[in-house]
Coordinates of N, CA and C in Angstrom, one line a residue:
M1 N 85.6 89.3 119.1 CA 86.0 90.5 117.9 C 86.9 89.5 117.4
I2 N 87.5 90.6 116.4 CA 88.9 89.9 115.6 C 90.1 90.7 115.5
I3 N 90.8 90.0 116.2 CA 92.6 90.9 116.5 C 93.2 90.4 114.9
E4 N 94.1 91.4 114.9 CA 95.3 90.7 113.5 C 96.5 91.1 114.2
C5 N 97.3 90.5 113.7 CA 99.0 90.8 114.3 C 99.3 92.1 113.4
D6 N 99.9 93.0 114.4 CA 100.5 93.8 113.4 C 101.8 93.8 112.6
R7 N 102.2 92.2 113.1 CA 103.2 91.8 112.0 C 103.6 91.0 111.0
C8 N 102.7 89.9 110.8 CA 102.4 89.2 109.8 C 101.0 89.3 109.5
Y9 N 99.9 90.2 110.0 CA 98.8 90.4 109.6 C 97.7 88.6 109.9
A10 N 98.1 88.3 110.4 CA 97.6 87.4 110.7 C 96.3 87.4 111.8
R11 N 95.0 86.9 111.5 CA 93.8 87.7 112.4 C 93.3 86.2 113.0
Y12 N 92.6 86.7 114.3 CA 92.4 85.6 115.1 C 91.0 86.1 115.6
R13 N 90.2 84.9 116.2 CA 89.0 85.2 116.8 C 89.6 85.6 118.1
Y14 N 88.4 86.4 118.7 CA 89.4 86.7 120.5 C 88.4 87.0 121.1
D15 N 87.9 86.2 122.3 CA 86.7 86.7 123.3 C 86.9 88.0 124.2
E16 N 86.3 89.0 124.3 CA 86.7 90.0 124.8 C 85.8 90.0 126.6
A17 N 85.7 89.0 126.7 CA 85.7 88.3 128.4 C 86.8 88.3 128.8
R18 N 87.7 87.6 127.7 CA 89.4 87.6 128.6 C 89.7 88.5 129.1
F19 N 89.6 90.1 128.5 CA 90.1 91.5 129.1 C 90.4 91.5 130.5
E20 N 88.9 90.7 131.3 CA 88.8 90.7 132.5 C 88.4 92.4 132.9
G21 N 87.8 93.2 132.0 CA 87.5 94.6 132.3 C 88.8 95.5 132.3
K22 N 89.6 95.0 131.4 CA 91.2 95.6 131.5 C 90.8 96.6 129.9
A23 N 91.5 97.7 129.7 CA 91.7 98.3 128.6 C 92.1 97.7 127.1
S24 N 93.2 97.2 128.1 CA 93.9 96.5 126.5 C 95.0 95.3 127.6
K25 N 95.5 94.4 126.3 CA 96.0 93.2 126.6 C 97.3 92.9 126.2
K26 N 98.1 92.2 125.8 CA 99.2 91.6 125.3 C 98.9 90.1 124.5
V27 N 98.7 90.2 123.3 CA 99.0 88.6 123.0 C 100.0 88.5 122.2
R28 N 100.1 86.8 122.3 CA 101.5 86.4 121.2 C 100.8 85.7 120.0
C29 N 101.0 86.0 119.0 CA 100.9 85.6 117.5 C 100.9 84.0 117.3
T30 N 100.4 83.3 117.2 CA 100.7 81.9 117.0 C 101.6 81.5 115.5
K31 N 101.3 82.9 115.0 CA 102.0 82.3 113.5 C 103.4 82.5 113.4
C32 N 103.6 84.0 113.9 CA 104.8 84.7 113.6 C 105.7 84.5 115.2
L33 N 105.1 84.4 116.6 CA 105.5 84.7 117.5 C 105.2 86.0 118.1
A34 N 105.1 87.1 117.4 CA 105.8 88.2 117.9 C 104.2 88.8 118.6
I35 N 104.5 89.4 119.5 CA 103.5 90.0 120.9 C 103.1 91.3 120.6
F36 N 101.8 91.3 120.6 CA 100.9 92.9 120.3 C 100.0 92.9 120.6
D37 N 100.2 94.7 121.1 CA 99.0 94.8 122.2 C 97.6 94.9 121.2
I38 N 96.7 94.5 122.0 CA 94.9 94.4 121.4 C 94.1 95.6 122.9
F39 N 93.2 95.9 122.2 CA 92.4 96.9 122.7 C 91.2 96.5 123.1
N40 N 90.4 96.7 124.1 CA 88.5 96.4 124.2 C 88.5 97.1 123.4
A41 N 87.3 97.3 123.2 CA 86.4 98.6 122.7 C 85.2 98.8 123.7
H42 N 85.1 98.0 124.6 CA 83.9 97.8 125.7 C 84.8 97.9 127.3
G43 N 85.8 98.3 127.1 CA 86.9 98.1 128.4 C 86.2 99.1 129.4
S44 N 86.7 99.0 130.8 CA 86.2 100.1 131.9 C 87.4 101.5 131.7
A45 N 88.7 101.4 130.9 CA 89.3 102.5 131.3 C 88.9 103.0 129.4
P46 N 88.9 104.4 129.4 CA 89.1 104.7 127.9 C 90.2 104.8 127.0
A47 N 89.7 104.4 126.2 CA 90.9 103.9 124.7 C 90.8 105.0 123.8
S48 N 91.8 105.9 123.4 CA 92.2 106.7 122.7 C 91.1 106.5 121.7
P49 N 90.4 107.7 121.2 CA 89.5 107.5 119.8 C 90.2 106.9 118.5
A50 N 91.5 106.7 118.2 CA 91.8 105.9 117.1 C 91.5 104.4 117.0
L51 N 92.2 104.5 118.6 CA 92.4 102.8 119.0 C 90.6 102.2 118.9
R52 N 89.7 103.3 119.6 CA 88.2 102.7 119.5 C 87.9 102.5 118.2
D53 N 88.0 103.4 117.2 CA 87.5 103.6 115.9 C 87.7 102.3 115.0
S54 N 89.1 101.9 115.6 CA 90.1 100.7 114.6 C 89.4 99.2 115.2
V55 N 88.8 98.9 116.6 CA 88.2 97.8 116.9 C 86.9 97.8 116.3
A56 N 86.0 96.8 115.7 CA 84.9 96.5 115.2 C 84.1 95.8 116.7
E57 N 82.8 96.7 116.3 CA 81.9 96.8 116.9 C 81.2 95.2 117.1
D58 N 81.0 94.9 115.9 CA 80.1 93.2 115.4 C 80.6 92.6 115.7
T59 N 81.8 92.2 116.0 CA 83.0 90.8 115.8 C 82.1 89.6 116.5
V60 N 82.4 88.7 116.1 CA 82.0 87.6 116.7 C 83.0 86.9 117.8
L61 N 82.5 86.8 119.5 CA 83.6 86.1 119.8 C 83.3 84.7 120.4
R62 N 84.6 83.9 120.5 CA 84.7 82.5 120.6 C 86.0 82.6 121.3
L63 N 86.0 81.9 122.4 CA 87.2 81.5 123.3 C 88.4 80.3 122.1
A64 N 89.5 80.2 122.0 CA 90.3 79.2 121.4 C 90.2 78.2 122.7
D65 N 90.3 77.3 122.1 CA 90.3 75.6 122.7 C 91.3 76.1 123.5
G66 N 91.1 75.5 124.9 CA 92.2 75.2 126.0 C 92.3 76.8 126.8
G67 N 91.2 77.7 126.2 CA 91.6 79.3 126.8 C 93.0 79.8 126.4
G68 N 93.7 79.5 125.7 CA 95.4 79.8 125.8 C 95.4 80.7 124.8
D69 N 95.8 80.6 123.6 CA 96.5 81.3 122.5 C 95.3 81.8 121.5
P70 N 95.2 82.6 120.8 CA 94.0 83.1 120.6 C 94.0 82.1 119.1
E71 N 92.7 82.3 118.5 CA 92.3 81.3 117.5 C 92.7 81.9 116.5
P72 N 92.9 81.0 115.3 CA 93.1 81.7 114.2 C 92.0 82.2 113.4
A73 N 91.4 83.4 112.8 CA 90.0 83.3 112.2 C 90.0 83.3 110.8
T74 N 89.1 82.5 110.3 CA 88.7 82.1 108.8 C 89.4 83.6 108.0
P75 N 89.7 83.2 107.0 CA 90.3 84.2 106.0 C 88.6 84.8 105.5
T76 N 89.0 86.5 105.6 CA 88.1 87.1 104.8 C 88.0 86.7 103.2
R77 N 86.6 86.3 102.8 CA 86.6 86.4 101.3 C 85.9 86.8 100.9
N78 N 85.7 87.3 99.2 CA 84.8 88.0 98.7 C 85.1 87.5 97.3
N79 N 83.7 87.1 97.1 CA 83.6 86.3 95.7 C 84.9 85.2 95.5
G80 N 84.9 84.7 96.6 CA 86.3 83.6 96.7 C 88.0 83.7 96.7
A81 N 87.7 85.1 96.9 CA 89.0 85.9 97.0 C 89.6 86.0 98.5
I82 N 90.6 86.1 98.5 CA 90.9 86.3 100.0 C 91.3 87.8 100.0
A83 N 90.8 88.1 101.2 CA 91.1 89.7 101.3 C 91.9 90.2 102.4
R84 N 93.0 91.3 102.4 CA 93.6 91.5 103.2 C 92.6 92.6 104.0
P85 N 92.6 92.7 105.5 CA 91.8 93.6 105.9 C 92.2 94.9 105.6
G86 N 91.2 95.5 105.0 CA 90.7 97.2 105.0 C 91.9 97.1 103.6
G87 N 92.1 96.0 102.7 CA 92.2 96.3 101.2 C 91.5 95.5 100.3
A88 N 92.2 95.6 99.3 CA 91.7 94.8 98.1 C 91.7 93.5 98.0
P89 N 90.8 92.4 97.5 CA 90.8 91.0 97.6 C 92.0 90.4 96.8
L90 N 92.7 89.5 97.5 CA 93.8 89.1 97.6 C 93.3 87.8 96.1
R91 N 93.8 88.0 95.0 CA 93.6 86.9 94.2 C 94.9 86.6 93.0
M92 N 95.0 85.7 92.7 CA 96.1 85.3 91.9 C 95.9 85.8 90.7
P93 N 96.9 86.4 89.6 CA 96.5 87.1 88.3 C 95.8 86.1 87.1
A94 N 95.2 86.6 86.5 CA 94.0 85.4 85.2 C 95.2 85.2 84.3
D95 N 96.1 86.0 84.0 CA 96.8 85.8 82.9 C 98.5 85.9 82.4
S96 N 98.8 85.5 84.0 CA 100.2 85.8 83.8 C 100.7 84.9 85.2
R97 N 102.1 84.4 84.9 CA 102.6 83.8 86.3 C 103.9 84.7 87.0
V98 N 103.8 84.5 88.4 CA 104.7 85.1 89.0 C 105.4 84.4 90.0
S99 N 106.5 84.9 89.9 CA 107.8 84.0 90.6 C 108.7 85.0 91.4
V100 N 109.4 84.4 92.3 CA 110.7 85.4 92.4 C 111.8 84.6 92.4
A101 N 112.9 85.2 91.8 CA 114.2 84.8 92.1 C 115.2 85.5 92.9
V102 N 116.3 84.5 93.5 CA 117.2 85.3 94.0 C 118.2 85.0 93.1
I103 N 118.8 86.7 93.5 CA 120.2 87.1 92.6 C 121.3 87.5 92.9
A104 N 121.0 87.5 94.6 CA 122.4 87.7 94.9 C 122.2 87.0 96.5
G105 N 123.2 86.6 97.1 CA 123.0 86.1 98.4 C 123.7 84.7 98.3
P106 N 123.4 83.7 99.4 CA 123.6 82.6 99.7 C 122.9 81.9 98.8
D107 N 121.6 81.7 98.6 CA 120.8 80.5 97.7 C 120.4 81.6 96.3
S108 N 121.5 82.1 96.1 CA 121.6 82.7 94.6 C 121.1 81.6 93.7
G109 N 120.4 82.1 92.5 CA 119.8 81.5 91.6 C 118.9 80.5 91.5
R110 N 118.4 80.6 92.7 CA 117.1 79.9 93.4 C 115.8 80.4 92.8
I111 N 115.0 79.8 92.1 CA 113.5 80.2 91.6 C 112.2 79.7 92.5
Y112 N 111.5 80.7 92.8 CA 110.1 80.1 93.8 C 108.8 80.9 93.2
A113 N 108.3 79.5 92.7 CA 107.1 80.1 92.0 C 105.9 80.3 93.0
I114 N 105.3 81.4 92.4 CA 104.0 82.2 93.5 C 103.0 81.5 93.1
E115 N 102.4 81.0 94.1 CA 101.1 80.1 93.6 C 100.0 80.4 94.3
K116 N 100.2 81.5 95.3 CA 99.1 81.5 95.9 C 98.9 82.9 96.1
P117 N 97.9 83.8 96.5 CA 97.6 85.3 96.3 C 98.4 85.8 97.6
R118 N 98.9 85.4 98.4 CA 100.0 86.0 99.7 C 101.0 84.7 100.3
V119 N 102.2 85.0 100.1 CA 103.4 83.8 100.4 C 104.2 84.9 101.2
V120 N 104.9 84.2 102.1 CA 105.2 84.8 102.8 C 106.4 84.2 102.9
I121 N 107.7 85.1 102.8 CA 109.7 84.9 102.1 C 110.0 85.2 103.8
G122 N 110.8 84.1 104.1 CA 111.7 84.2 105.4 C 112.4 82.8 105.5
R123 N 113.2 83.1 106.6 CA 114.4 81.7 106.7 C 113.8 80.6 107.2
H124 N 112.5 80.3 107.8 CA 112.1 79.3 108.2 C 110.8 78.9 108.5
D125 N 110.5 78.4 108.3 CA 109.0 77.9 108.6 C 108.1 79.3 107.5
A126 N 108.2 79.3 106.4 CA 107.4 80.2 105.2 C 107.2 79.6 104.4
D127 N 106.5 80.1 103.6 CA 106.3 79.9 102.0 C 107.3 79.5 101.3
V128 N 108.0 80.8 101.1 CA 109.5 80.5 100.7 C 110.4 80.7 101.7
N129 N 111.1 79.7 101.8 CA 112.4 79.5 102.6 C 113.9 80.2 101.9
V130 N 114.8 81.3 102.6 CA 115.6 81.9 101.8 C 116.8 81.5 102.8
D131 N 117.8 80.6 102.8 CA 118.9 80.3 103.4 C 119.7 81.4 103.6
D132 N 119.3 82.5 104.6 CA 119.9 83.4 104.6 C 120.1 84.0 106.1
P133 N 120.9 83.6 106.9 CA 121.0 84.2 108.3 C 120.7 85.4 108.6
E134 N 121.0 86.7 107.7 CA 120.0 87.9 107.9 C 118.9 87.9 107.9
I135 N 118.0 86.9 107.7 CA 116.5 87.3 107.2 C 115.8 86.9 108.4
S136 N 115.1 87.1 108.8 CA 114.0 86.8 110.0 C 113.4 85.4 109.4
R137 N 113.2 85.1 110.7 CA 111.6 83.4 110.0 C 110.6 84.1 109.3
H138 N 109.9 85.1 109.6 CA 109.0 85.4 108.4 C 109.1 87.0 107.9
H139 N 109.6 87.2 107.5 CA 110.4 88.5 106.7 C 109.6 89.5 106.3
A140 N 108.8 89.3 104.5 CA 108.1 89.3 104.2 C 107.5 88.6 103.3
A141 N 106.3 89.5 102.8 CA 105.2 89.1 101.6 C 105.1 89.7 100.8
I142 N 104.7 88.6 99.7 CA 104.3 88.9 98.3 C 102.7 88.6 98.2
E143 N 101.9 89.9 98.2 CA 100.8 90.0 98.2 C 100.1 90.5 96.7
L144 N 99.5 89.6 95.8 CA 98.8 89.5 94.7 C 97.0 90.0 95.1
T145 N 96.7 91.3 94.4 CA 95.4 91.4 94.0 C 95.7 91.5 92.5
G146 N 95.3 90.6 92.2 CA 95.4 90.7 90.4 C 96.3 90.7 89.9
D147 N 96.4 91.8 88.9 CA 97.9 91.9 88.3 C 99.2 93.0 88.9
T148 N 98.6 93.9 90.1 CA 99.0 93.9 91.4 C 100.2 93.6 92.2
V149 N 100.9 93.5 92.4 CA 102.0 93.1 93.0 C 102.4 93.4 94.2
T150 N 101.9 93.4 95.5 CA 102.6 94.3 96.7 C 103.4 93.1 97.3
L151 N 104.9 94.2 97.9 CA 105.9 93.4 99.0 C 105.4 94.5 99.9
V152 N 105.3 93.6 101.5 CA 105.3 93.8 102.4 C 105.7 93.5 103.4
D153 N 106.6 94.3 104.4 CA 108.1 93.7 105.0 C 106.5 93.7 106.7
L154 N 107.3 92.1 107.2 CA 106.1 91.9 108.1 C 107.1 92.0 109.8
G155 N 107.5 93.1 109.7 CA 108.0 93.5 111.4 C 109.6 92.9 111.0
S156 N 110.0 92.6 110.2 CA 111.0 91.9 110.3 C 112.8 92.9 111.4
T157 N 113.7 92.1 111.8 CA 114.5 93.0 112.8 C 115.5 93.6 111.5
N158 N 115.5 93.0 110.2 CA 116.8 94.0 109.5 C 116.4 94.8 108.3
G159 N 114.7 94.5 108.4 CA 114.3 95.2 107.4 C 114.2 94.9 105.9
T160 N 113.1 95.4 105.0 CA 112.7 95.1 103.8 C 113.3 96.5 102.6
F161 N 114.2 96.4 101.6 CA 114.7 97.5 101.2 C 114.2 97.4 99.2
V162 N 113.9 98.4 99.0 CA 113.9 98.7 97.5 C 114.7 99.6 97.4
G163 N 116.0 99.3 96.4 CA 117.0 100.2 96.4 C 117.6 100.9 97.8
E164 N 117.6 101.7 98.2 CA 118.3 102.1 99.3 C 117.2 102.9 100.5
E165 N 115.7 102.8 100.0 CA 114.8 102.4 100.9 C 114.3 101.6 102.0
R166 N 114.3 101.7 103.0 CA 113.6 101.1 103.7 C 112.5 101.3 103.5
I167 N 111.2 99.8 103.5 CA 109.7 100.1 103.1 C 109.0 99.2 104.1
R168 N 107.6 99.6 104.3 CA 106.6 98.8 105.2 C 106.2 98.0 104.2
D169 N 105.4 99.0 103.0 CA 105.1 98.0 101.8 C 105.0 98.6 100.6
V170 N 104.9 98.0 99.6 CA 105.3 98.7 98.0 C 104.6 98.1 96.7
V171 N 104.1 98.7 96.4 CA 103.9 97.9 94.8 C 104.8 97.9 94.1
L172 N 105.8 96.5 93.6 CA 106.4 95.8 92.8 C 105.6 96.0 91.3
E173 N 107.0 96.3 90.4 CA 107.0 96.2 88.8 C 107.7 95.0 88.6
N174 N 107.4 94.6 87.0 CA 108.0 93.3 86.7 C 109.4 93.5 86.6
Q175 N 110.6 93.1 87.6 CA 112.1 93.0 87.4 C 112.3 93.8 88.4
A176 N 111.6 94.0 89.7 CA 112.0 95.2 90.7 C 112.7 94.0 91.2
E177 N 113.7 94.7 92.0 CA 114.7 94.0 92.8 C 114.5 94.8 94.8
F178 N 114.8 94.1 95.5 CA 114.1 94.3 96.5 C 115.2 93.1 97.1
S179 N 115.7 94.0 99.0 CA 117.1 92.9 99.4 C 116.2 93.1 101.0
I180 N 116.2 91.7 101.1 CA 116.3 91.4 102.6 C 117.5 90.5 103.2
G181 N 118.0 90.8 104.7 CA 118.9 90.1 104.8 C 120.1 90.7 103.8
G182 N 120.7 89.5 103.6 CA 122.0 89.7 102.8 C 121.6 89.5 101.5
S183 N 120.3 89.2 100.8 CA 120.0 89.1 99.7 C 118.8 89.3 99.0
T184 N 119.4 89.6 97.8 CA 118.8 90.4 96.7 C 118.0 89.4 95.9
L185 N 116.4 90.0 95.7 CA 115.7 88.9 95.1 C 114.8 90.0 94.1
M186 N 114.2 89.1 92.8 CA 113.5 90.0 92.0 C 112.3 89.4 91.6
L187 N 111.4 90.4 91.4 CA 110.1 89.8 91.0 C 110.0 89.5 89.3
I188 N 109.4 88.3 89.0 CA 109.7 88.0 87.8 C 107.9 87.5 87.4
V189 N 107.2 88.2 86.2 CA 105.8 88.0 85.9 C 106.1 87.9 84.5
T190 N 105.8 86.5 84.1 CA 105.3 86.2 82.8 C 103.5 85.8 82.5
E191 N 103.6 86.1 81.0 CA 102.5 85.8 80.4 C 102.2 84.0 80.4
K192 N 101.0 83.8 80.8 CA 100.7 82.4 80.9 C 100.9 82.0 79.1
G193 N 101.7 80.9 79.5 CA 101.9 80.4 77.9 C 103.0 80.2 77.1
S194 N 103.5 81.5 77.5 CA 105.0 82.1 77.1 C 106.6 81.1 77.6

């Protein structure tokens, strides 16, 4: 079966035999180290209908090497574009460039080019590392579905904010500002060739 971290959305293959007849189990994401629950669609104890429906019945089973942590799954692809589970295919925009500028905080003045359809922003070991002690290691992600840019909070401790509103995910427009930790960042979209 395929499981997904509810914090950073990393996907893994997980062998249902490792449930050992239990209805659920806790696993640690090897990417963001979050601990999350997974549910056995074929377990002996009945799961709630919502949980049962959220687990795919026809997924591939395979143990990770050494039987320890789950093995990362191959990203879902649709015509060469990466897809977020349940969402539109992630792909770079055809006619524009995307970047993120830090406009307030310890890294103020830094600009990061977004060069792939999903970029994780965090304090350490992220695609975009922002030197701010109030930012989680993997704090938020920028996801591109062509010309649409979505900001996704990755279960951060201090939250991701657009204006005064704490968000889980939100579509951003050009020059939209958002805050993570003690830093404010701005999305910048420019036409290619300009």
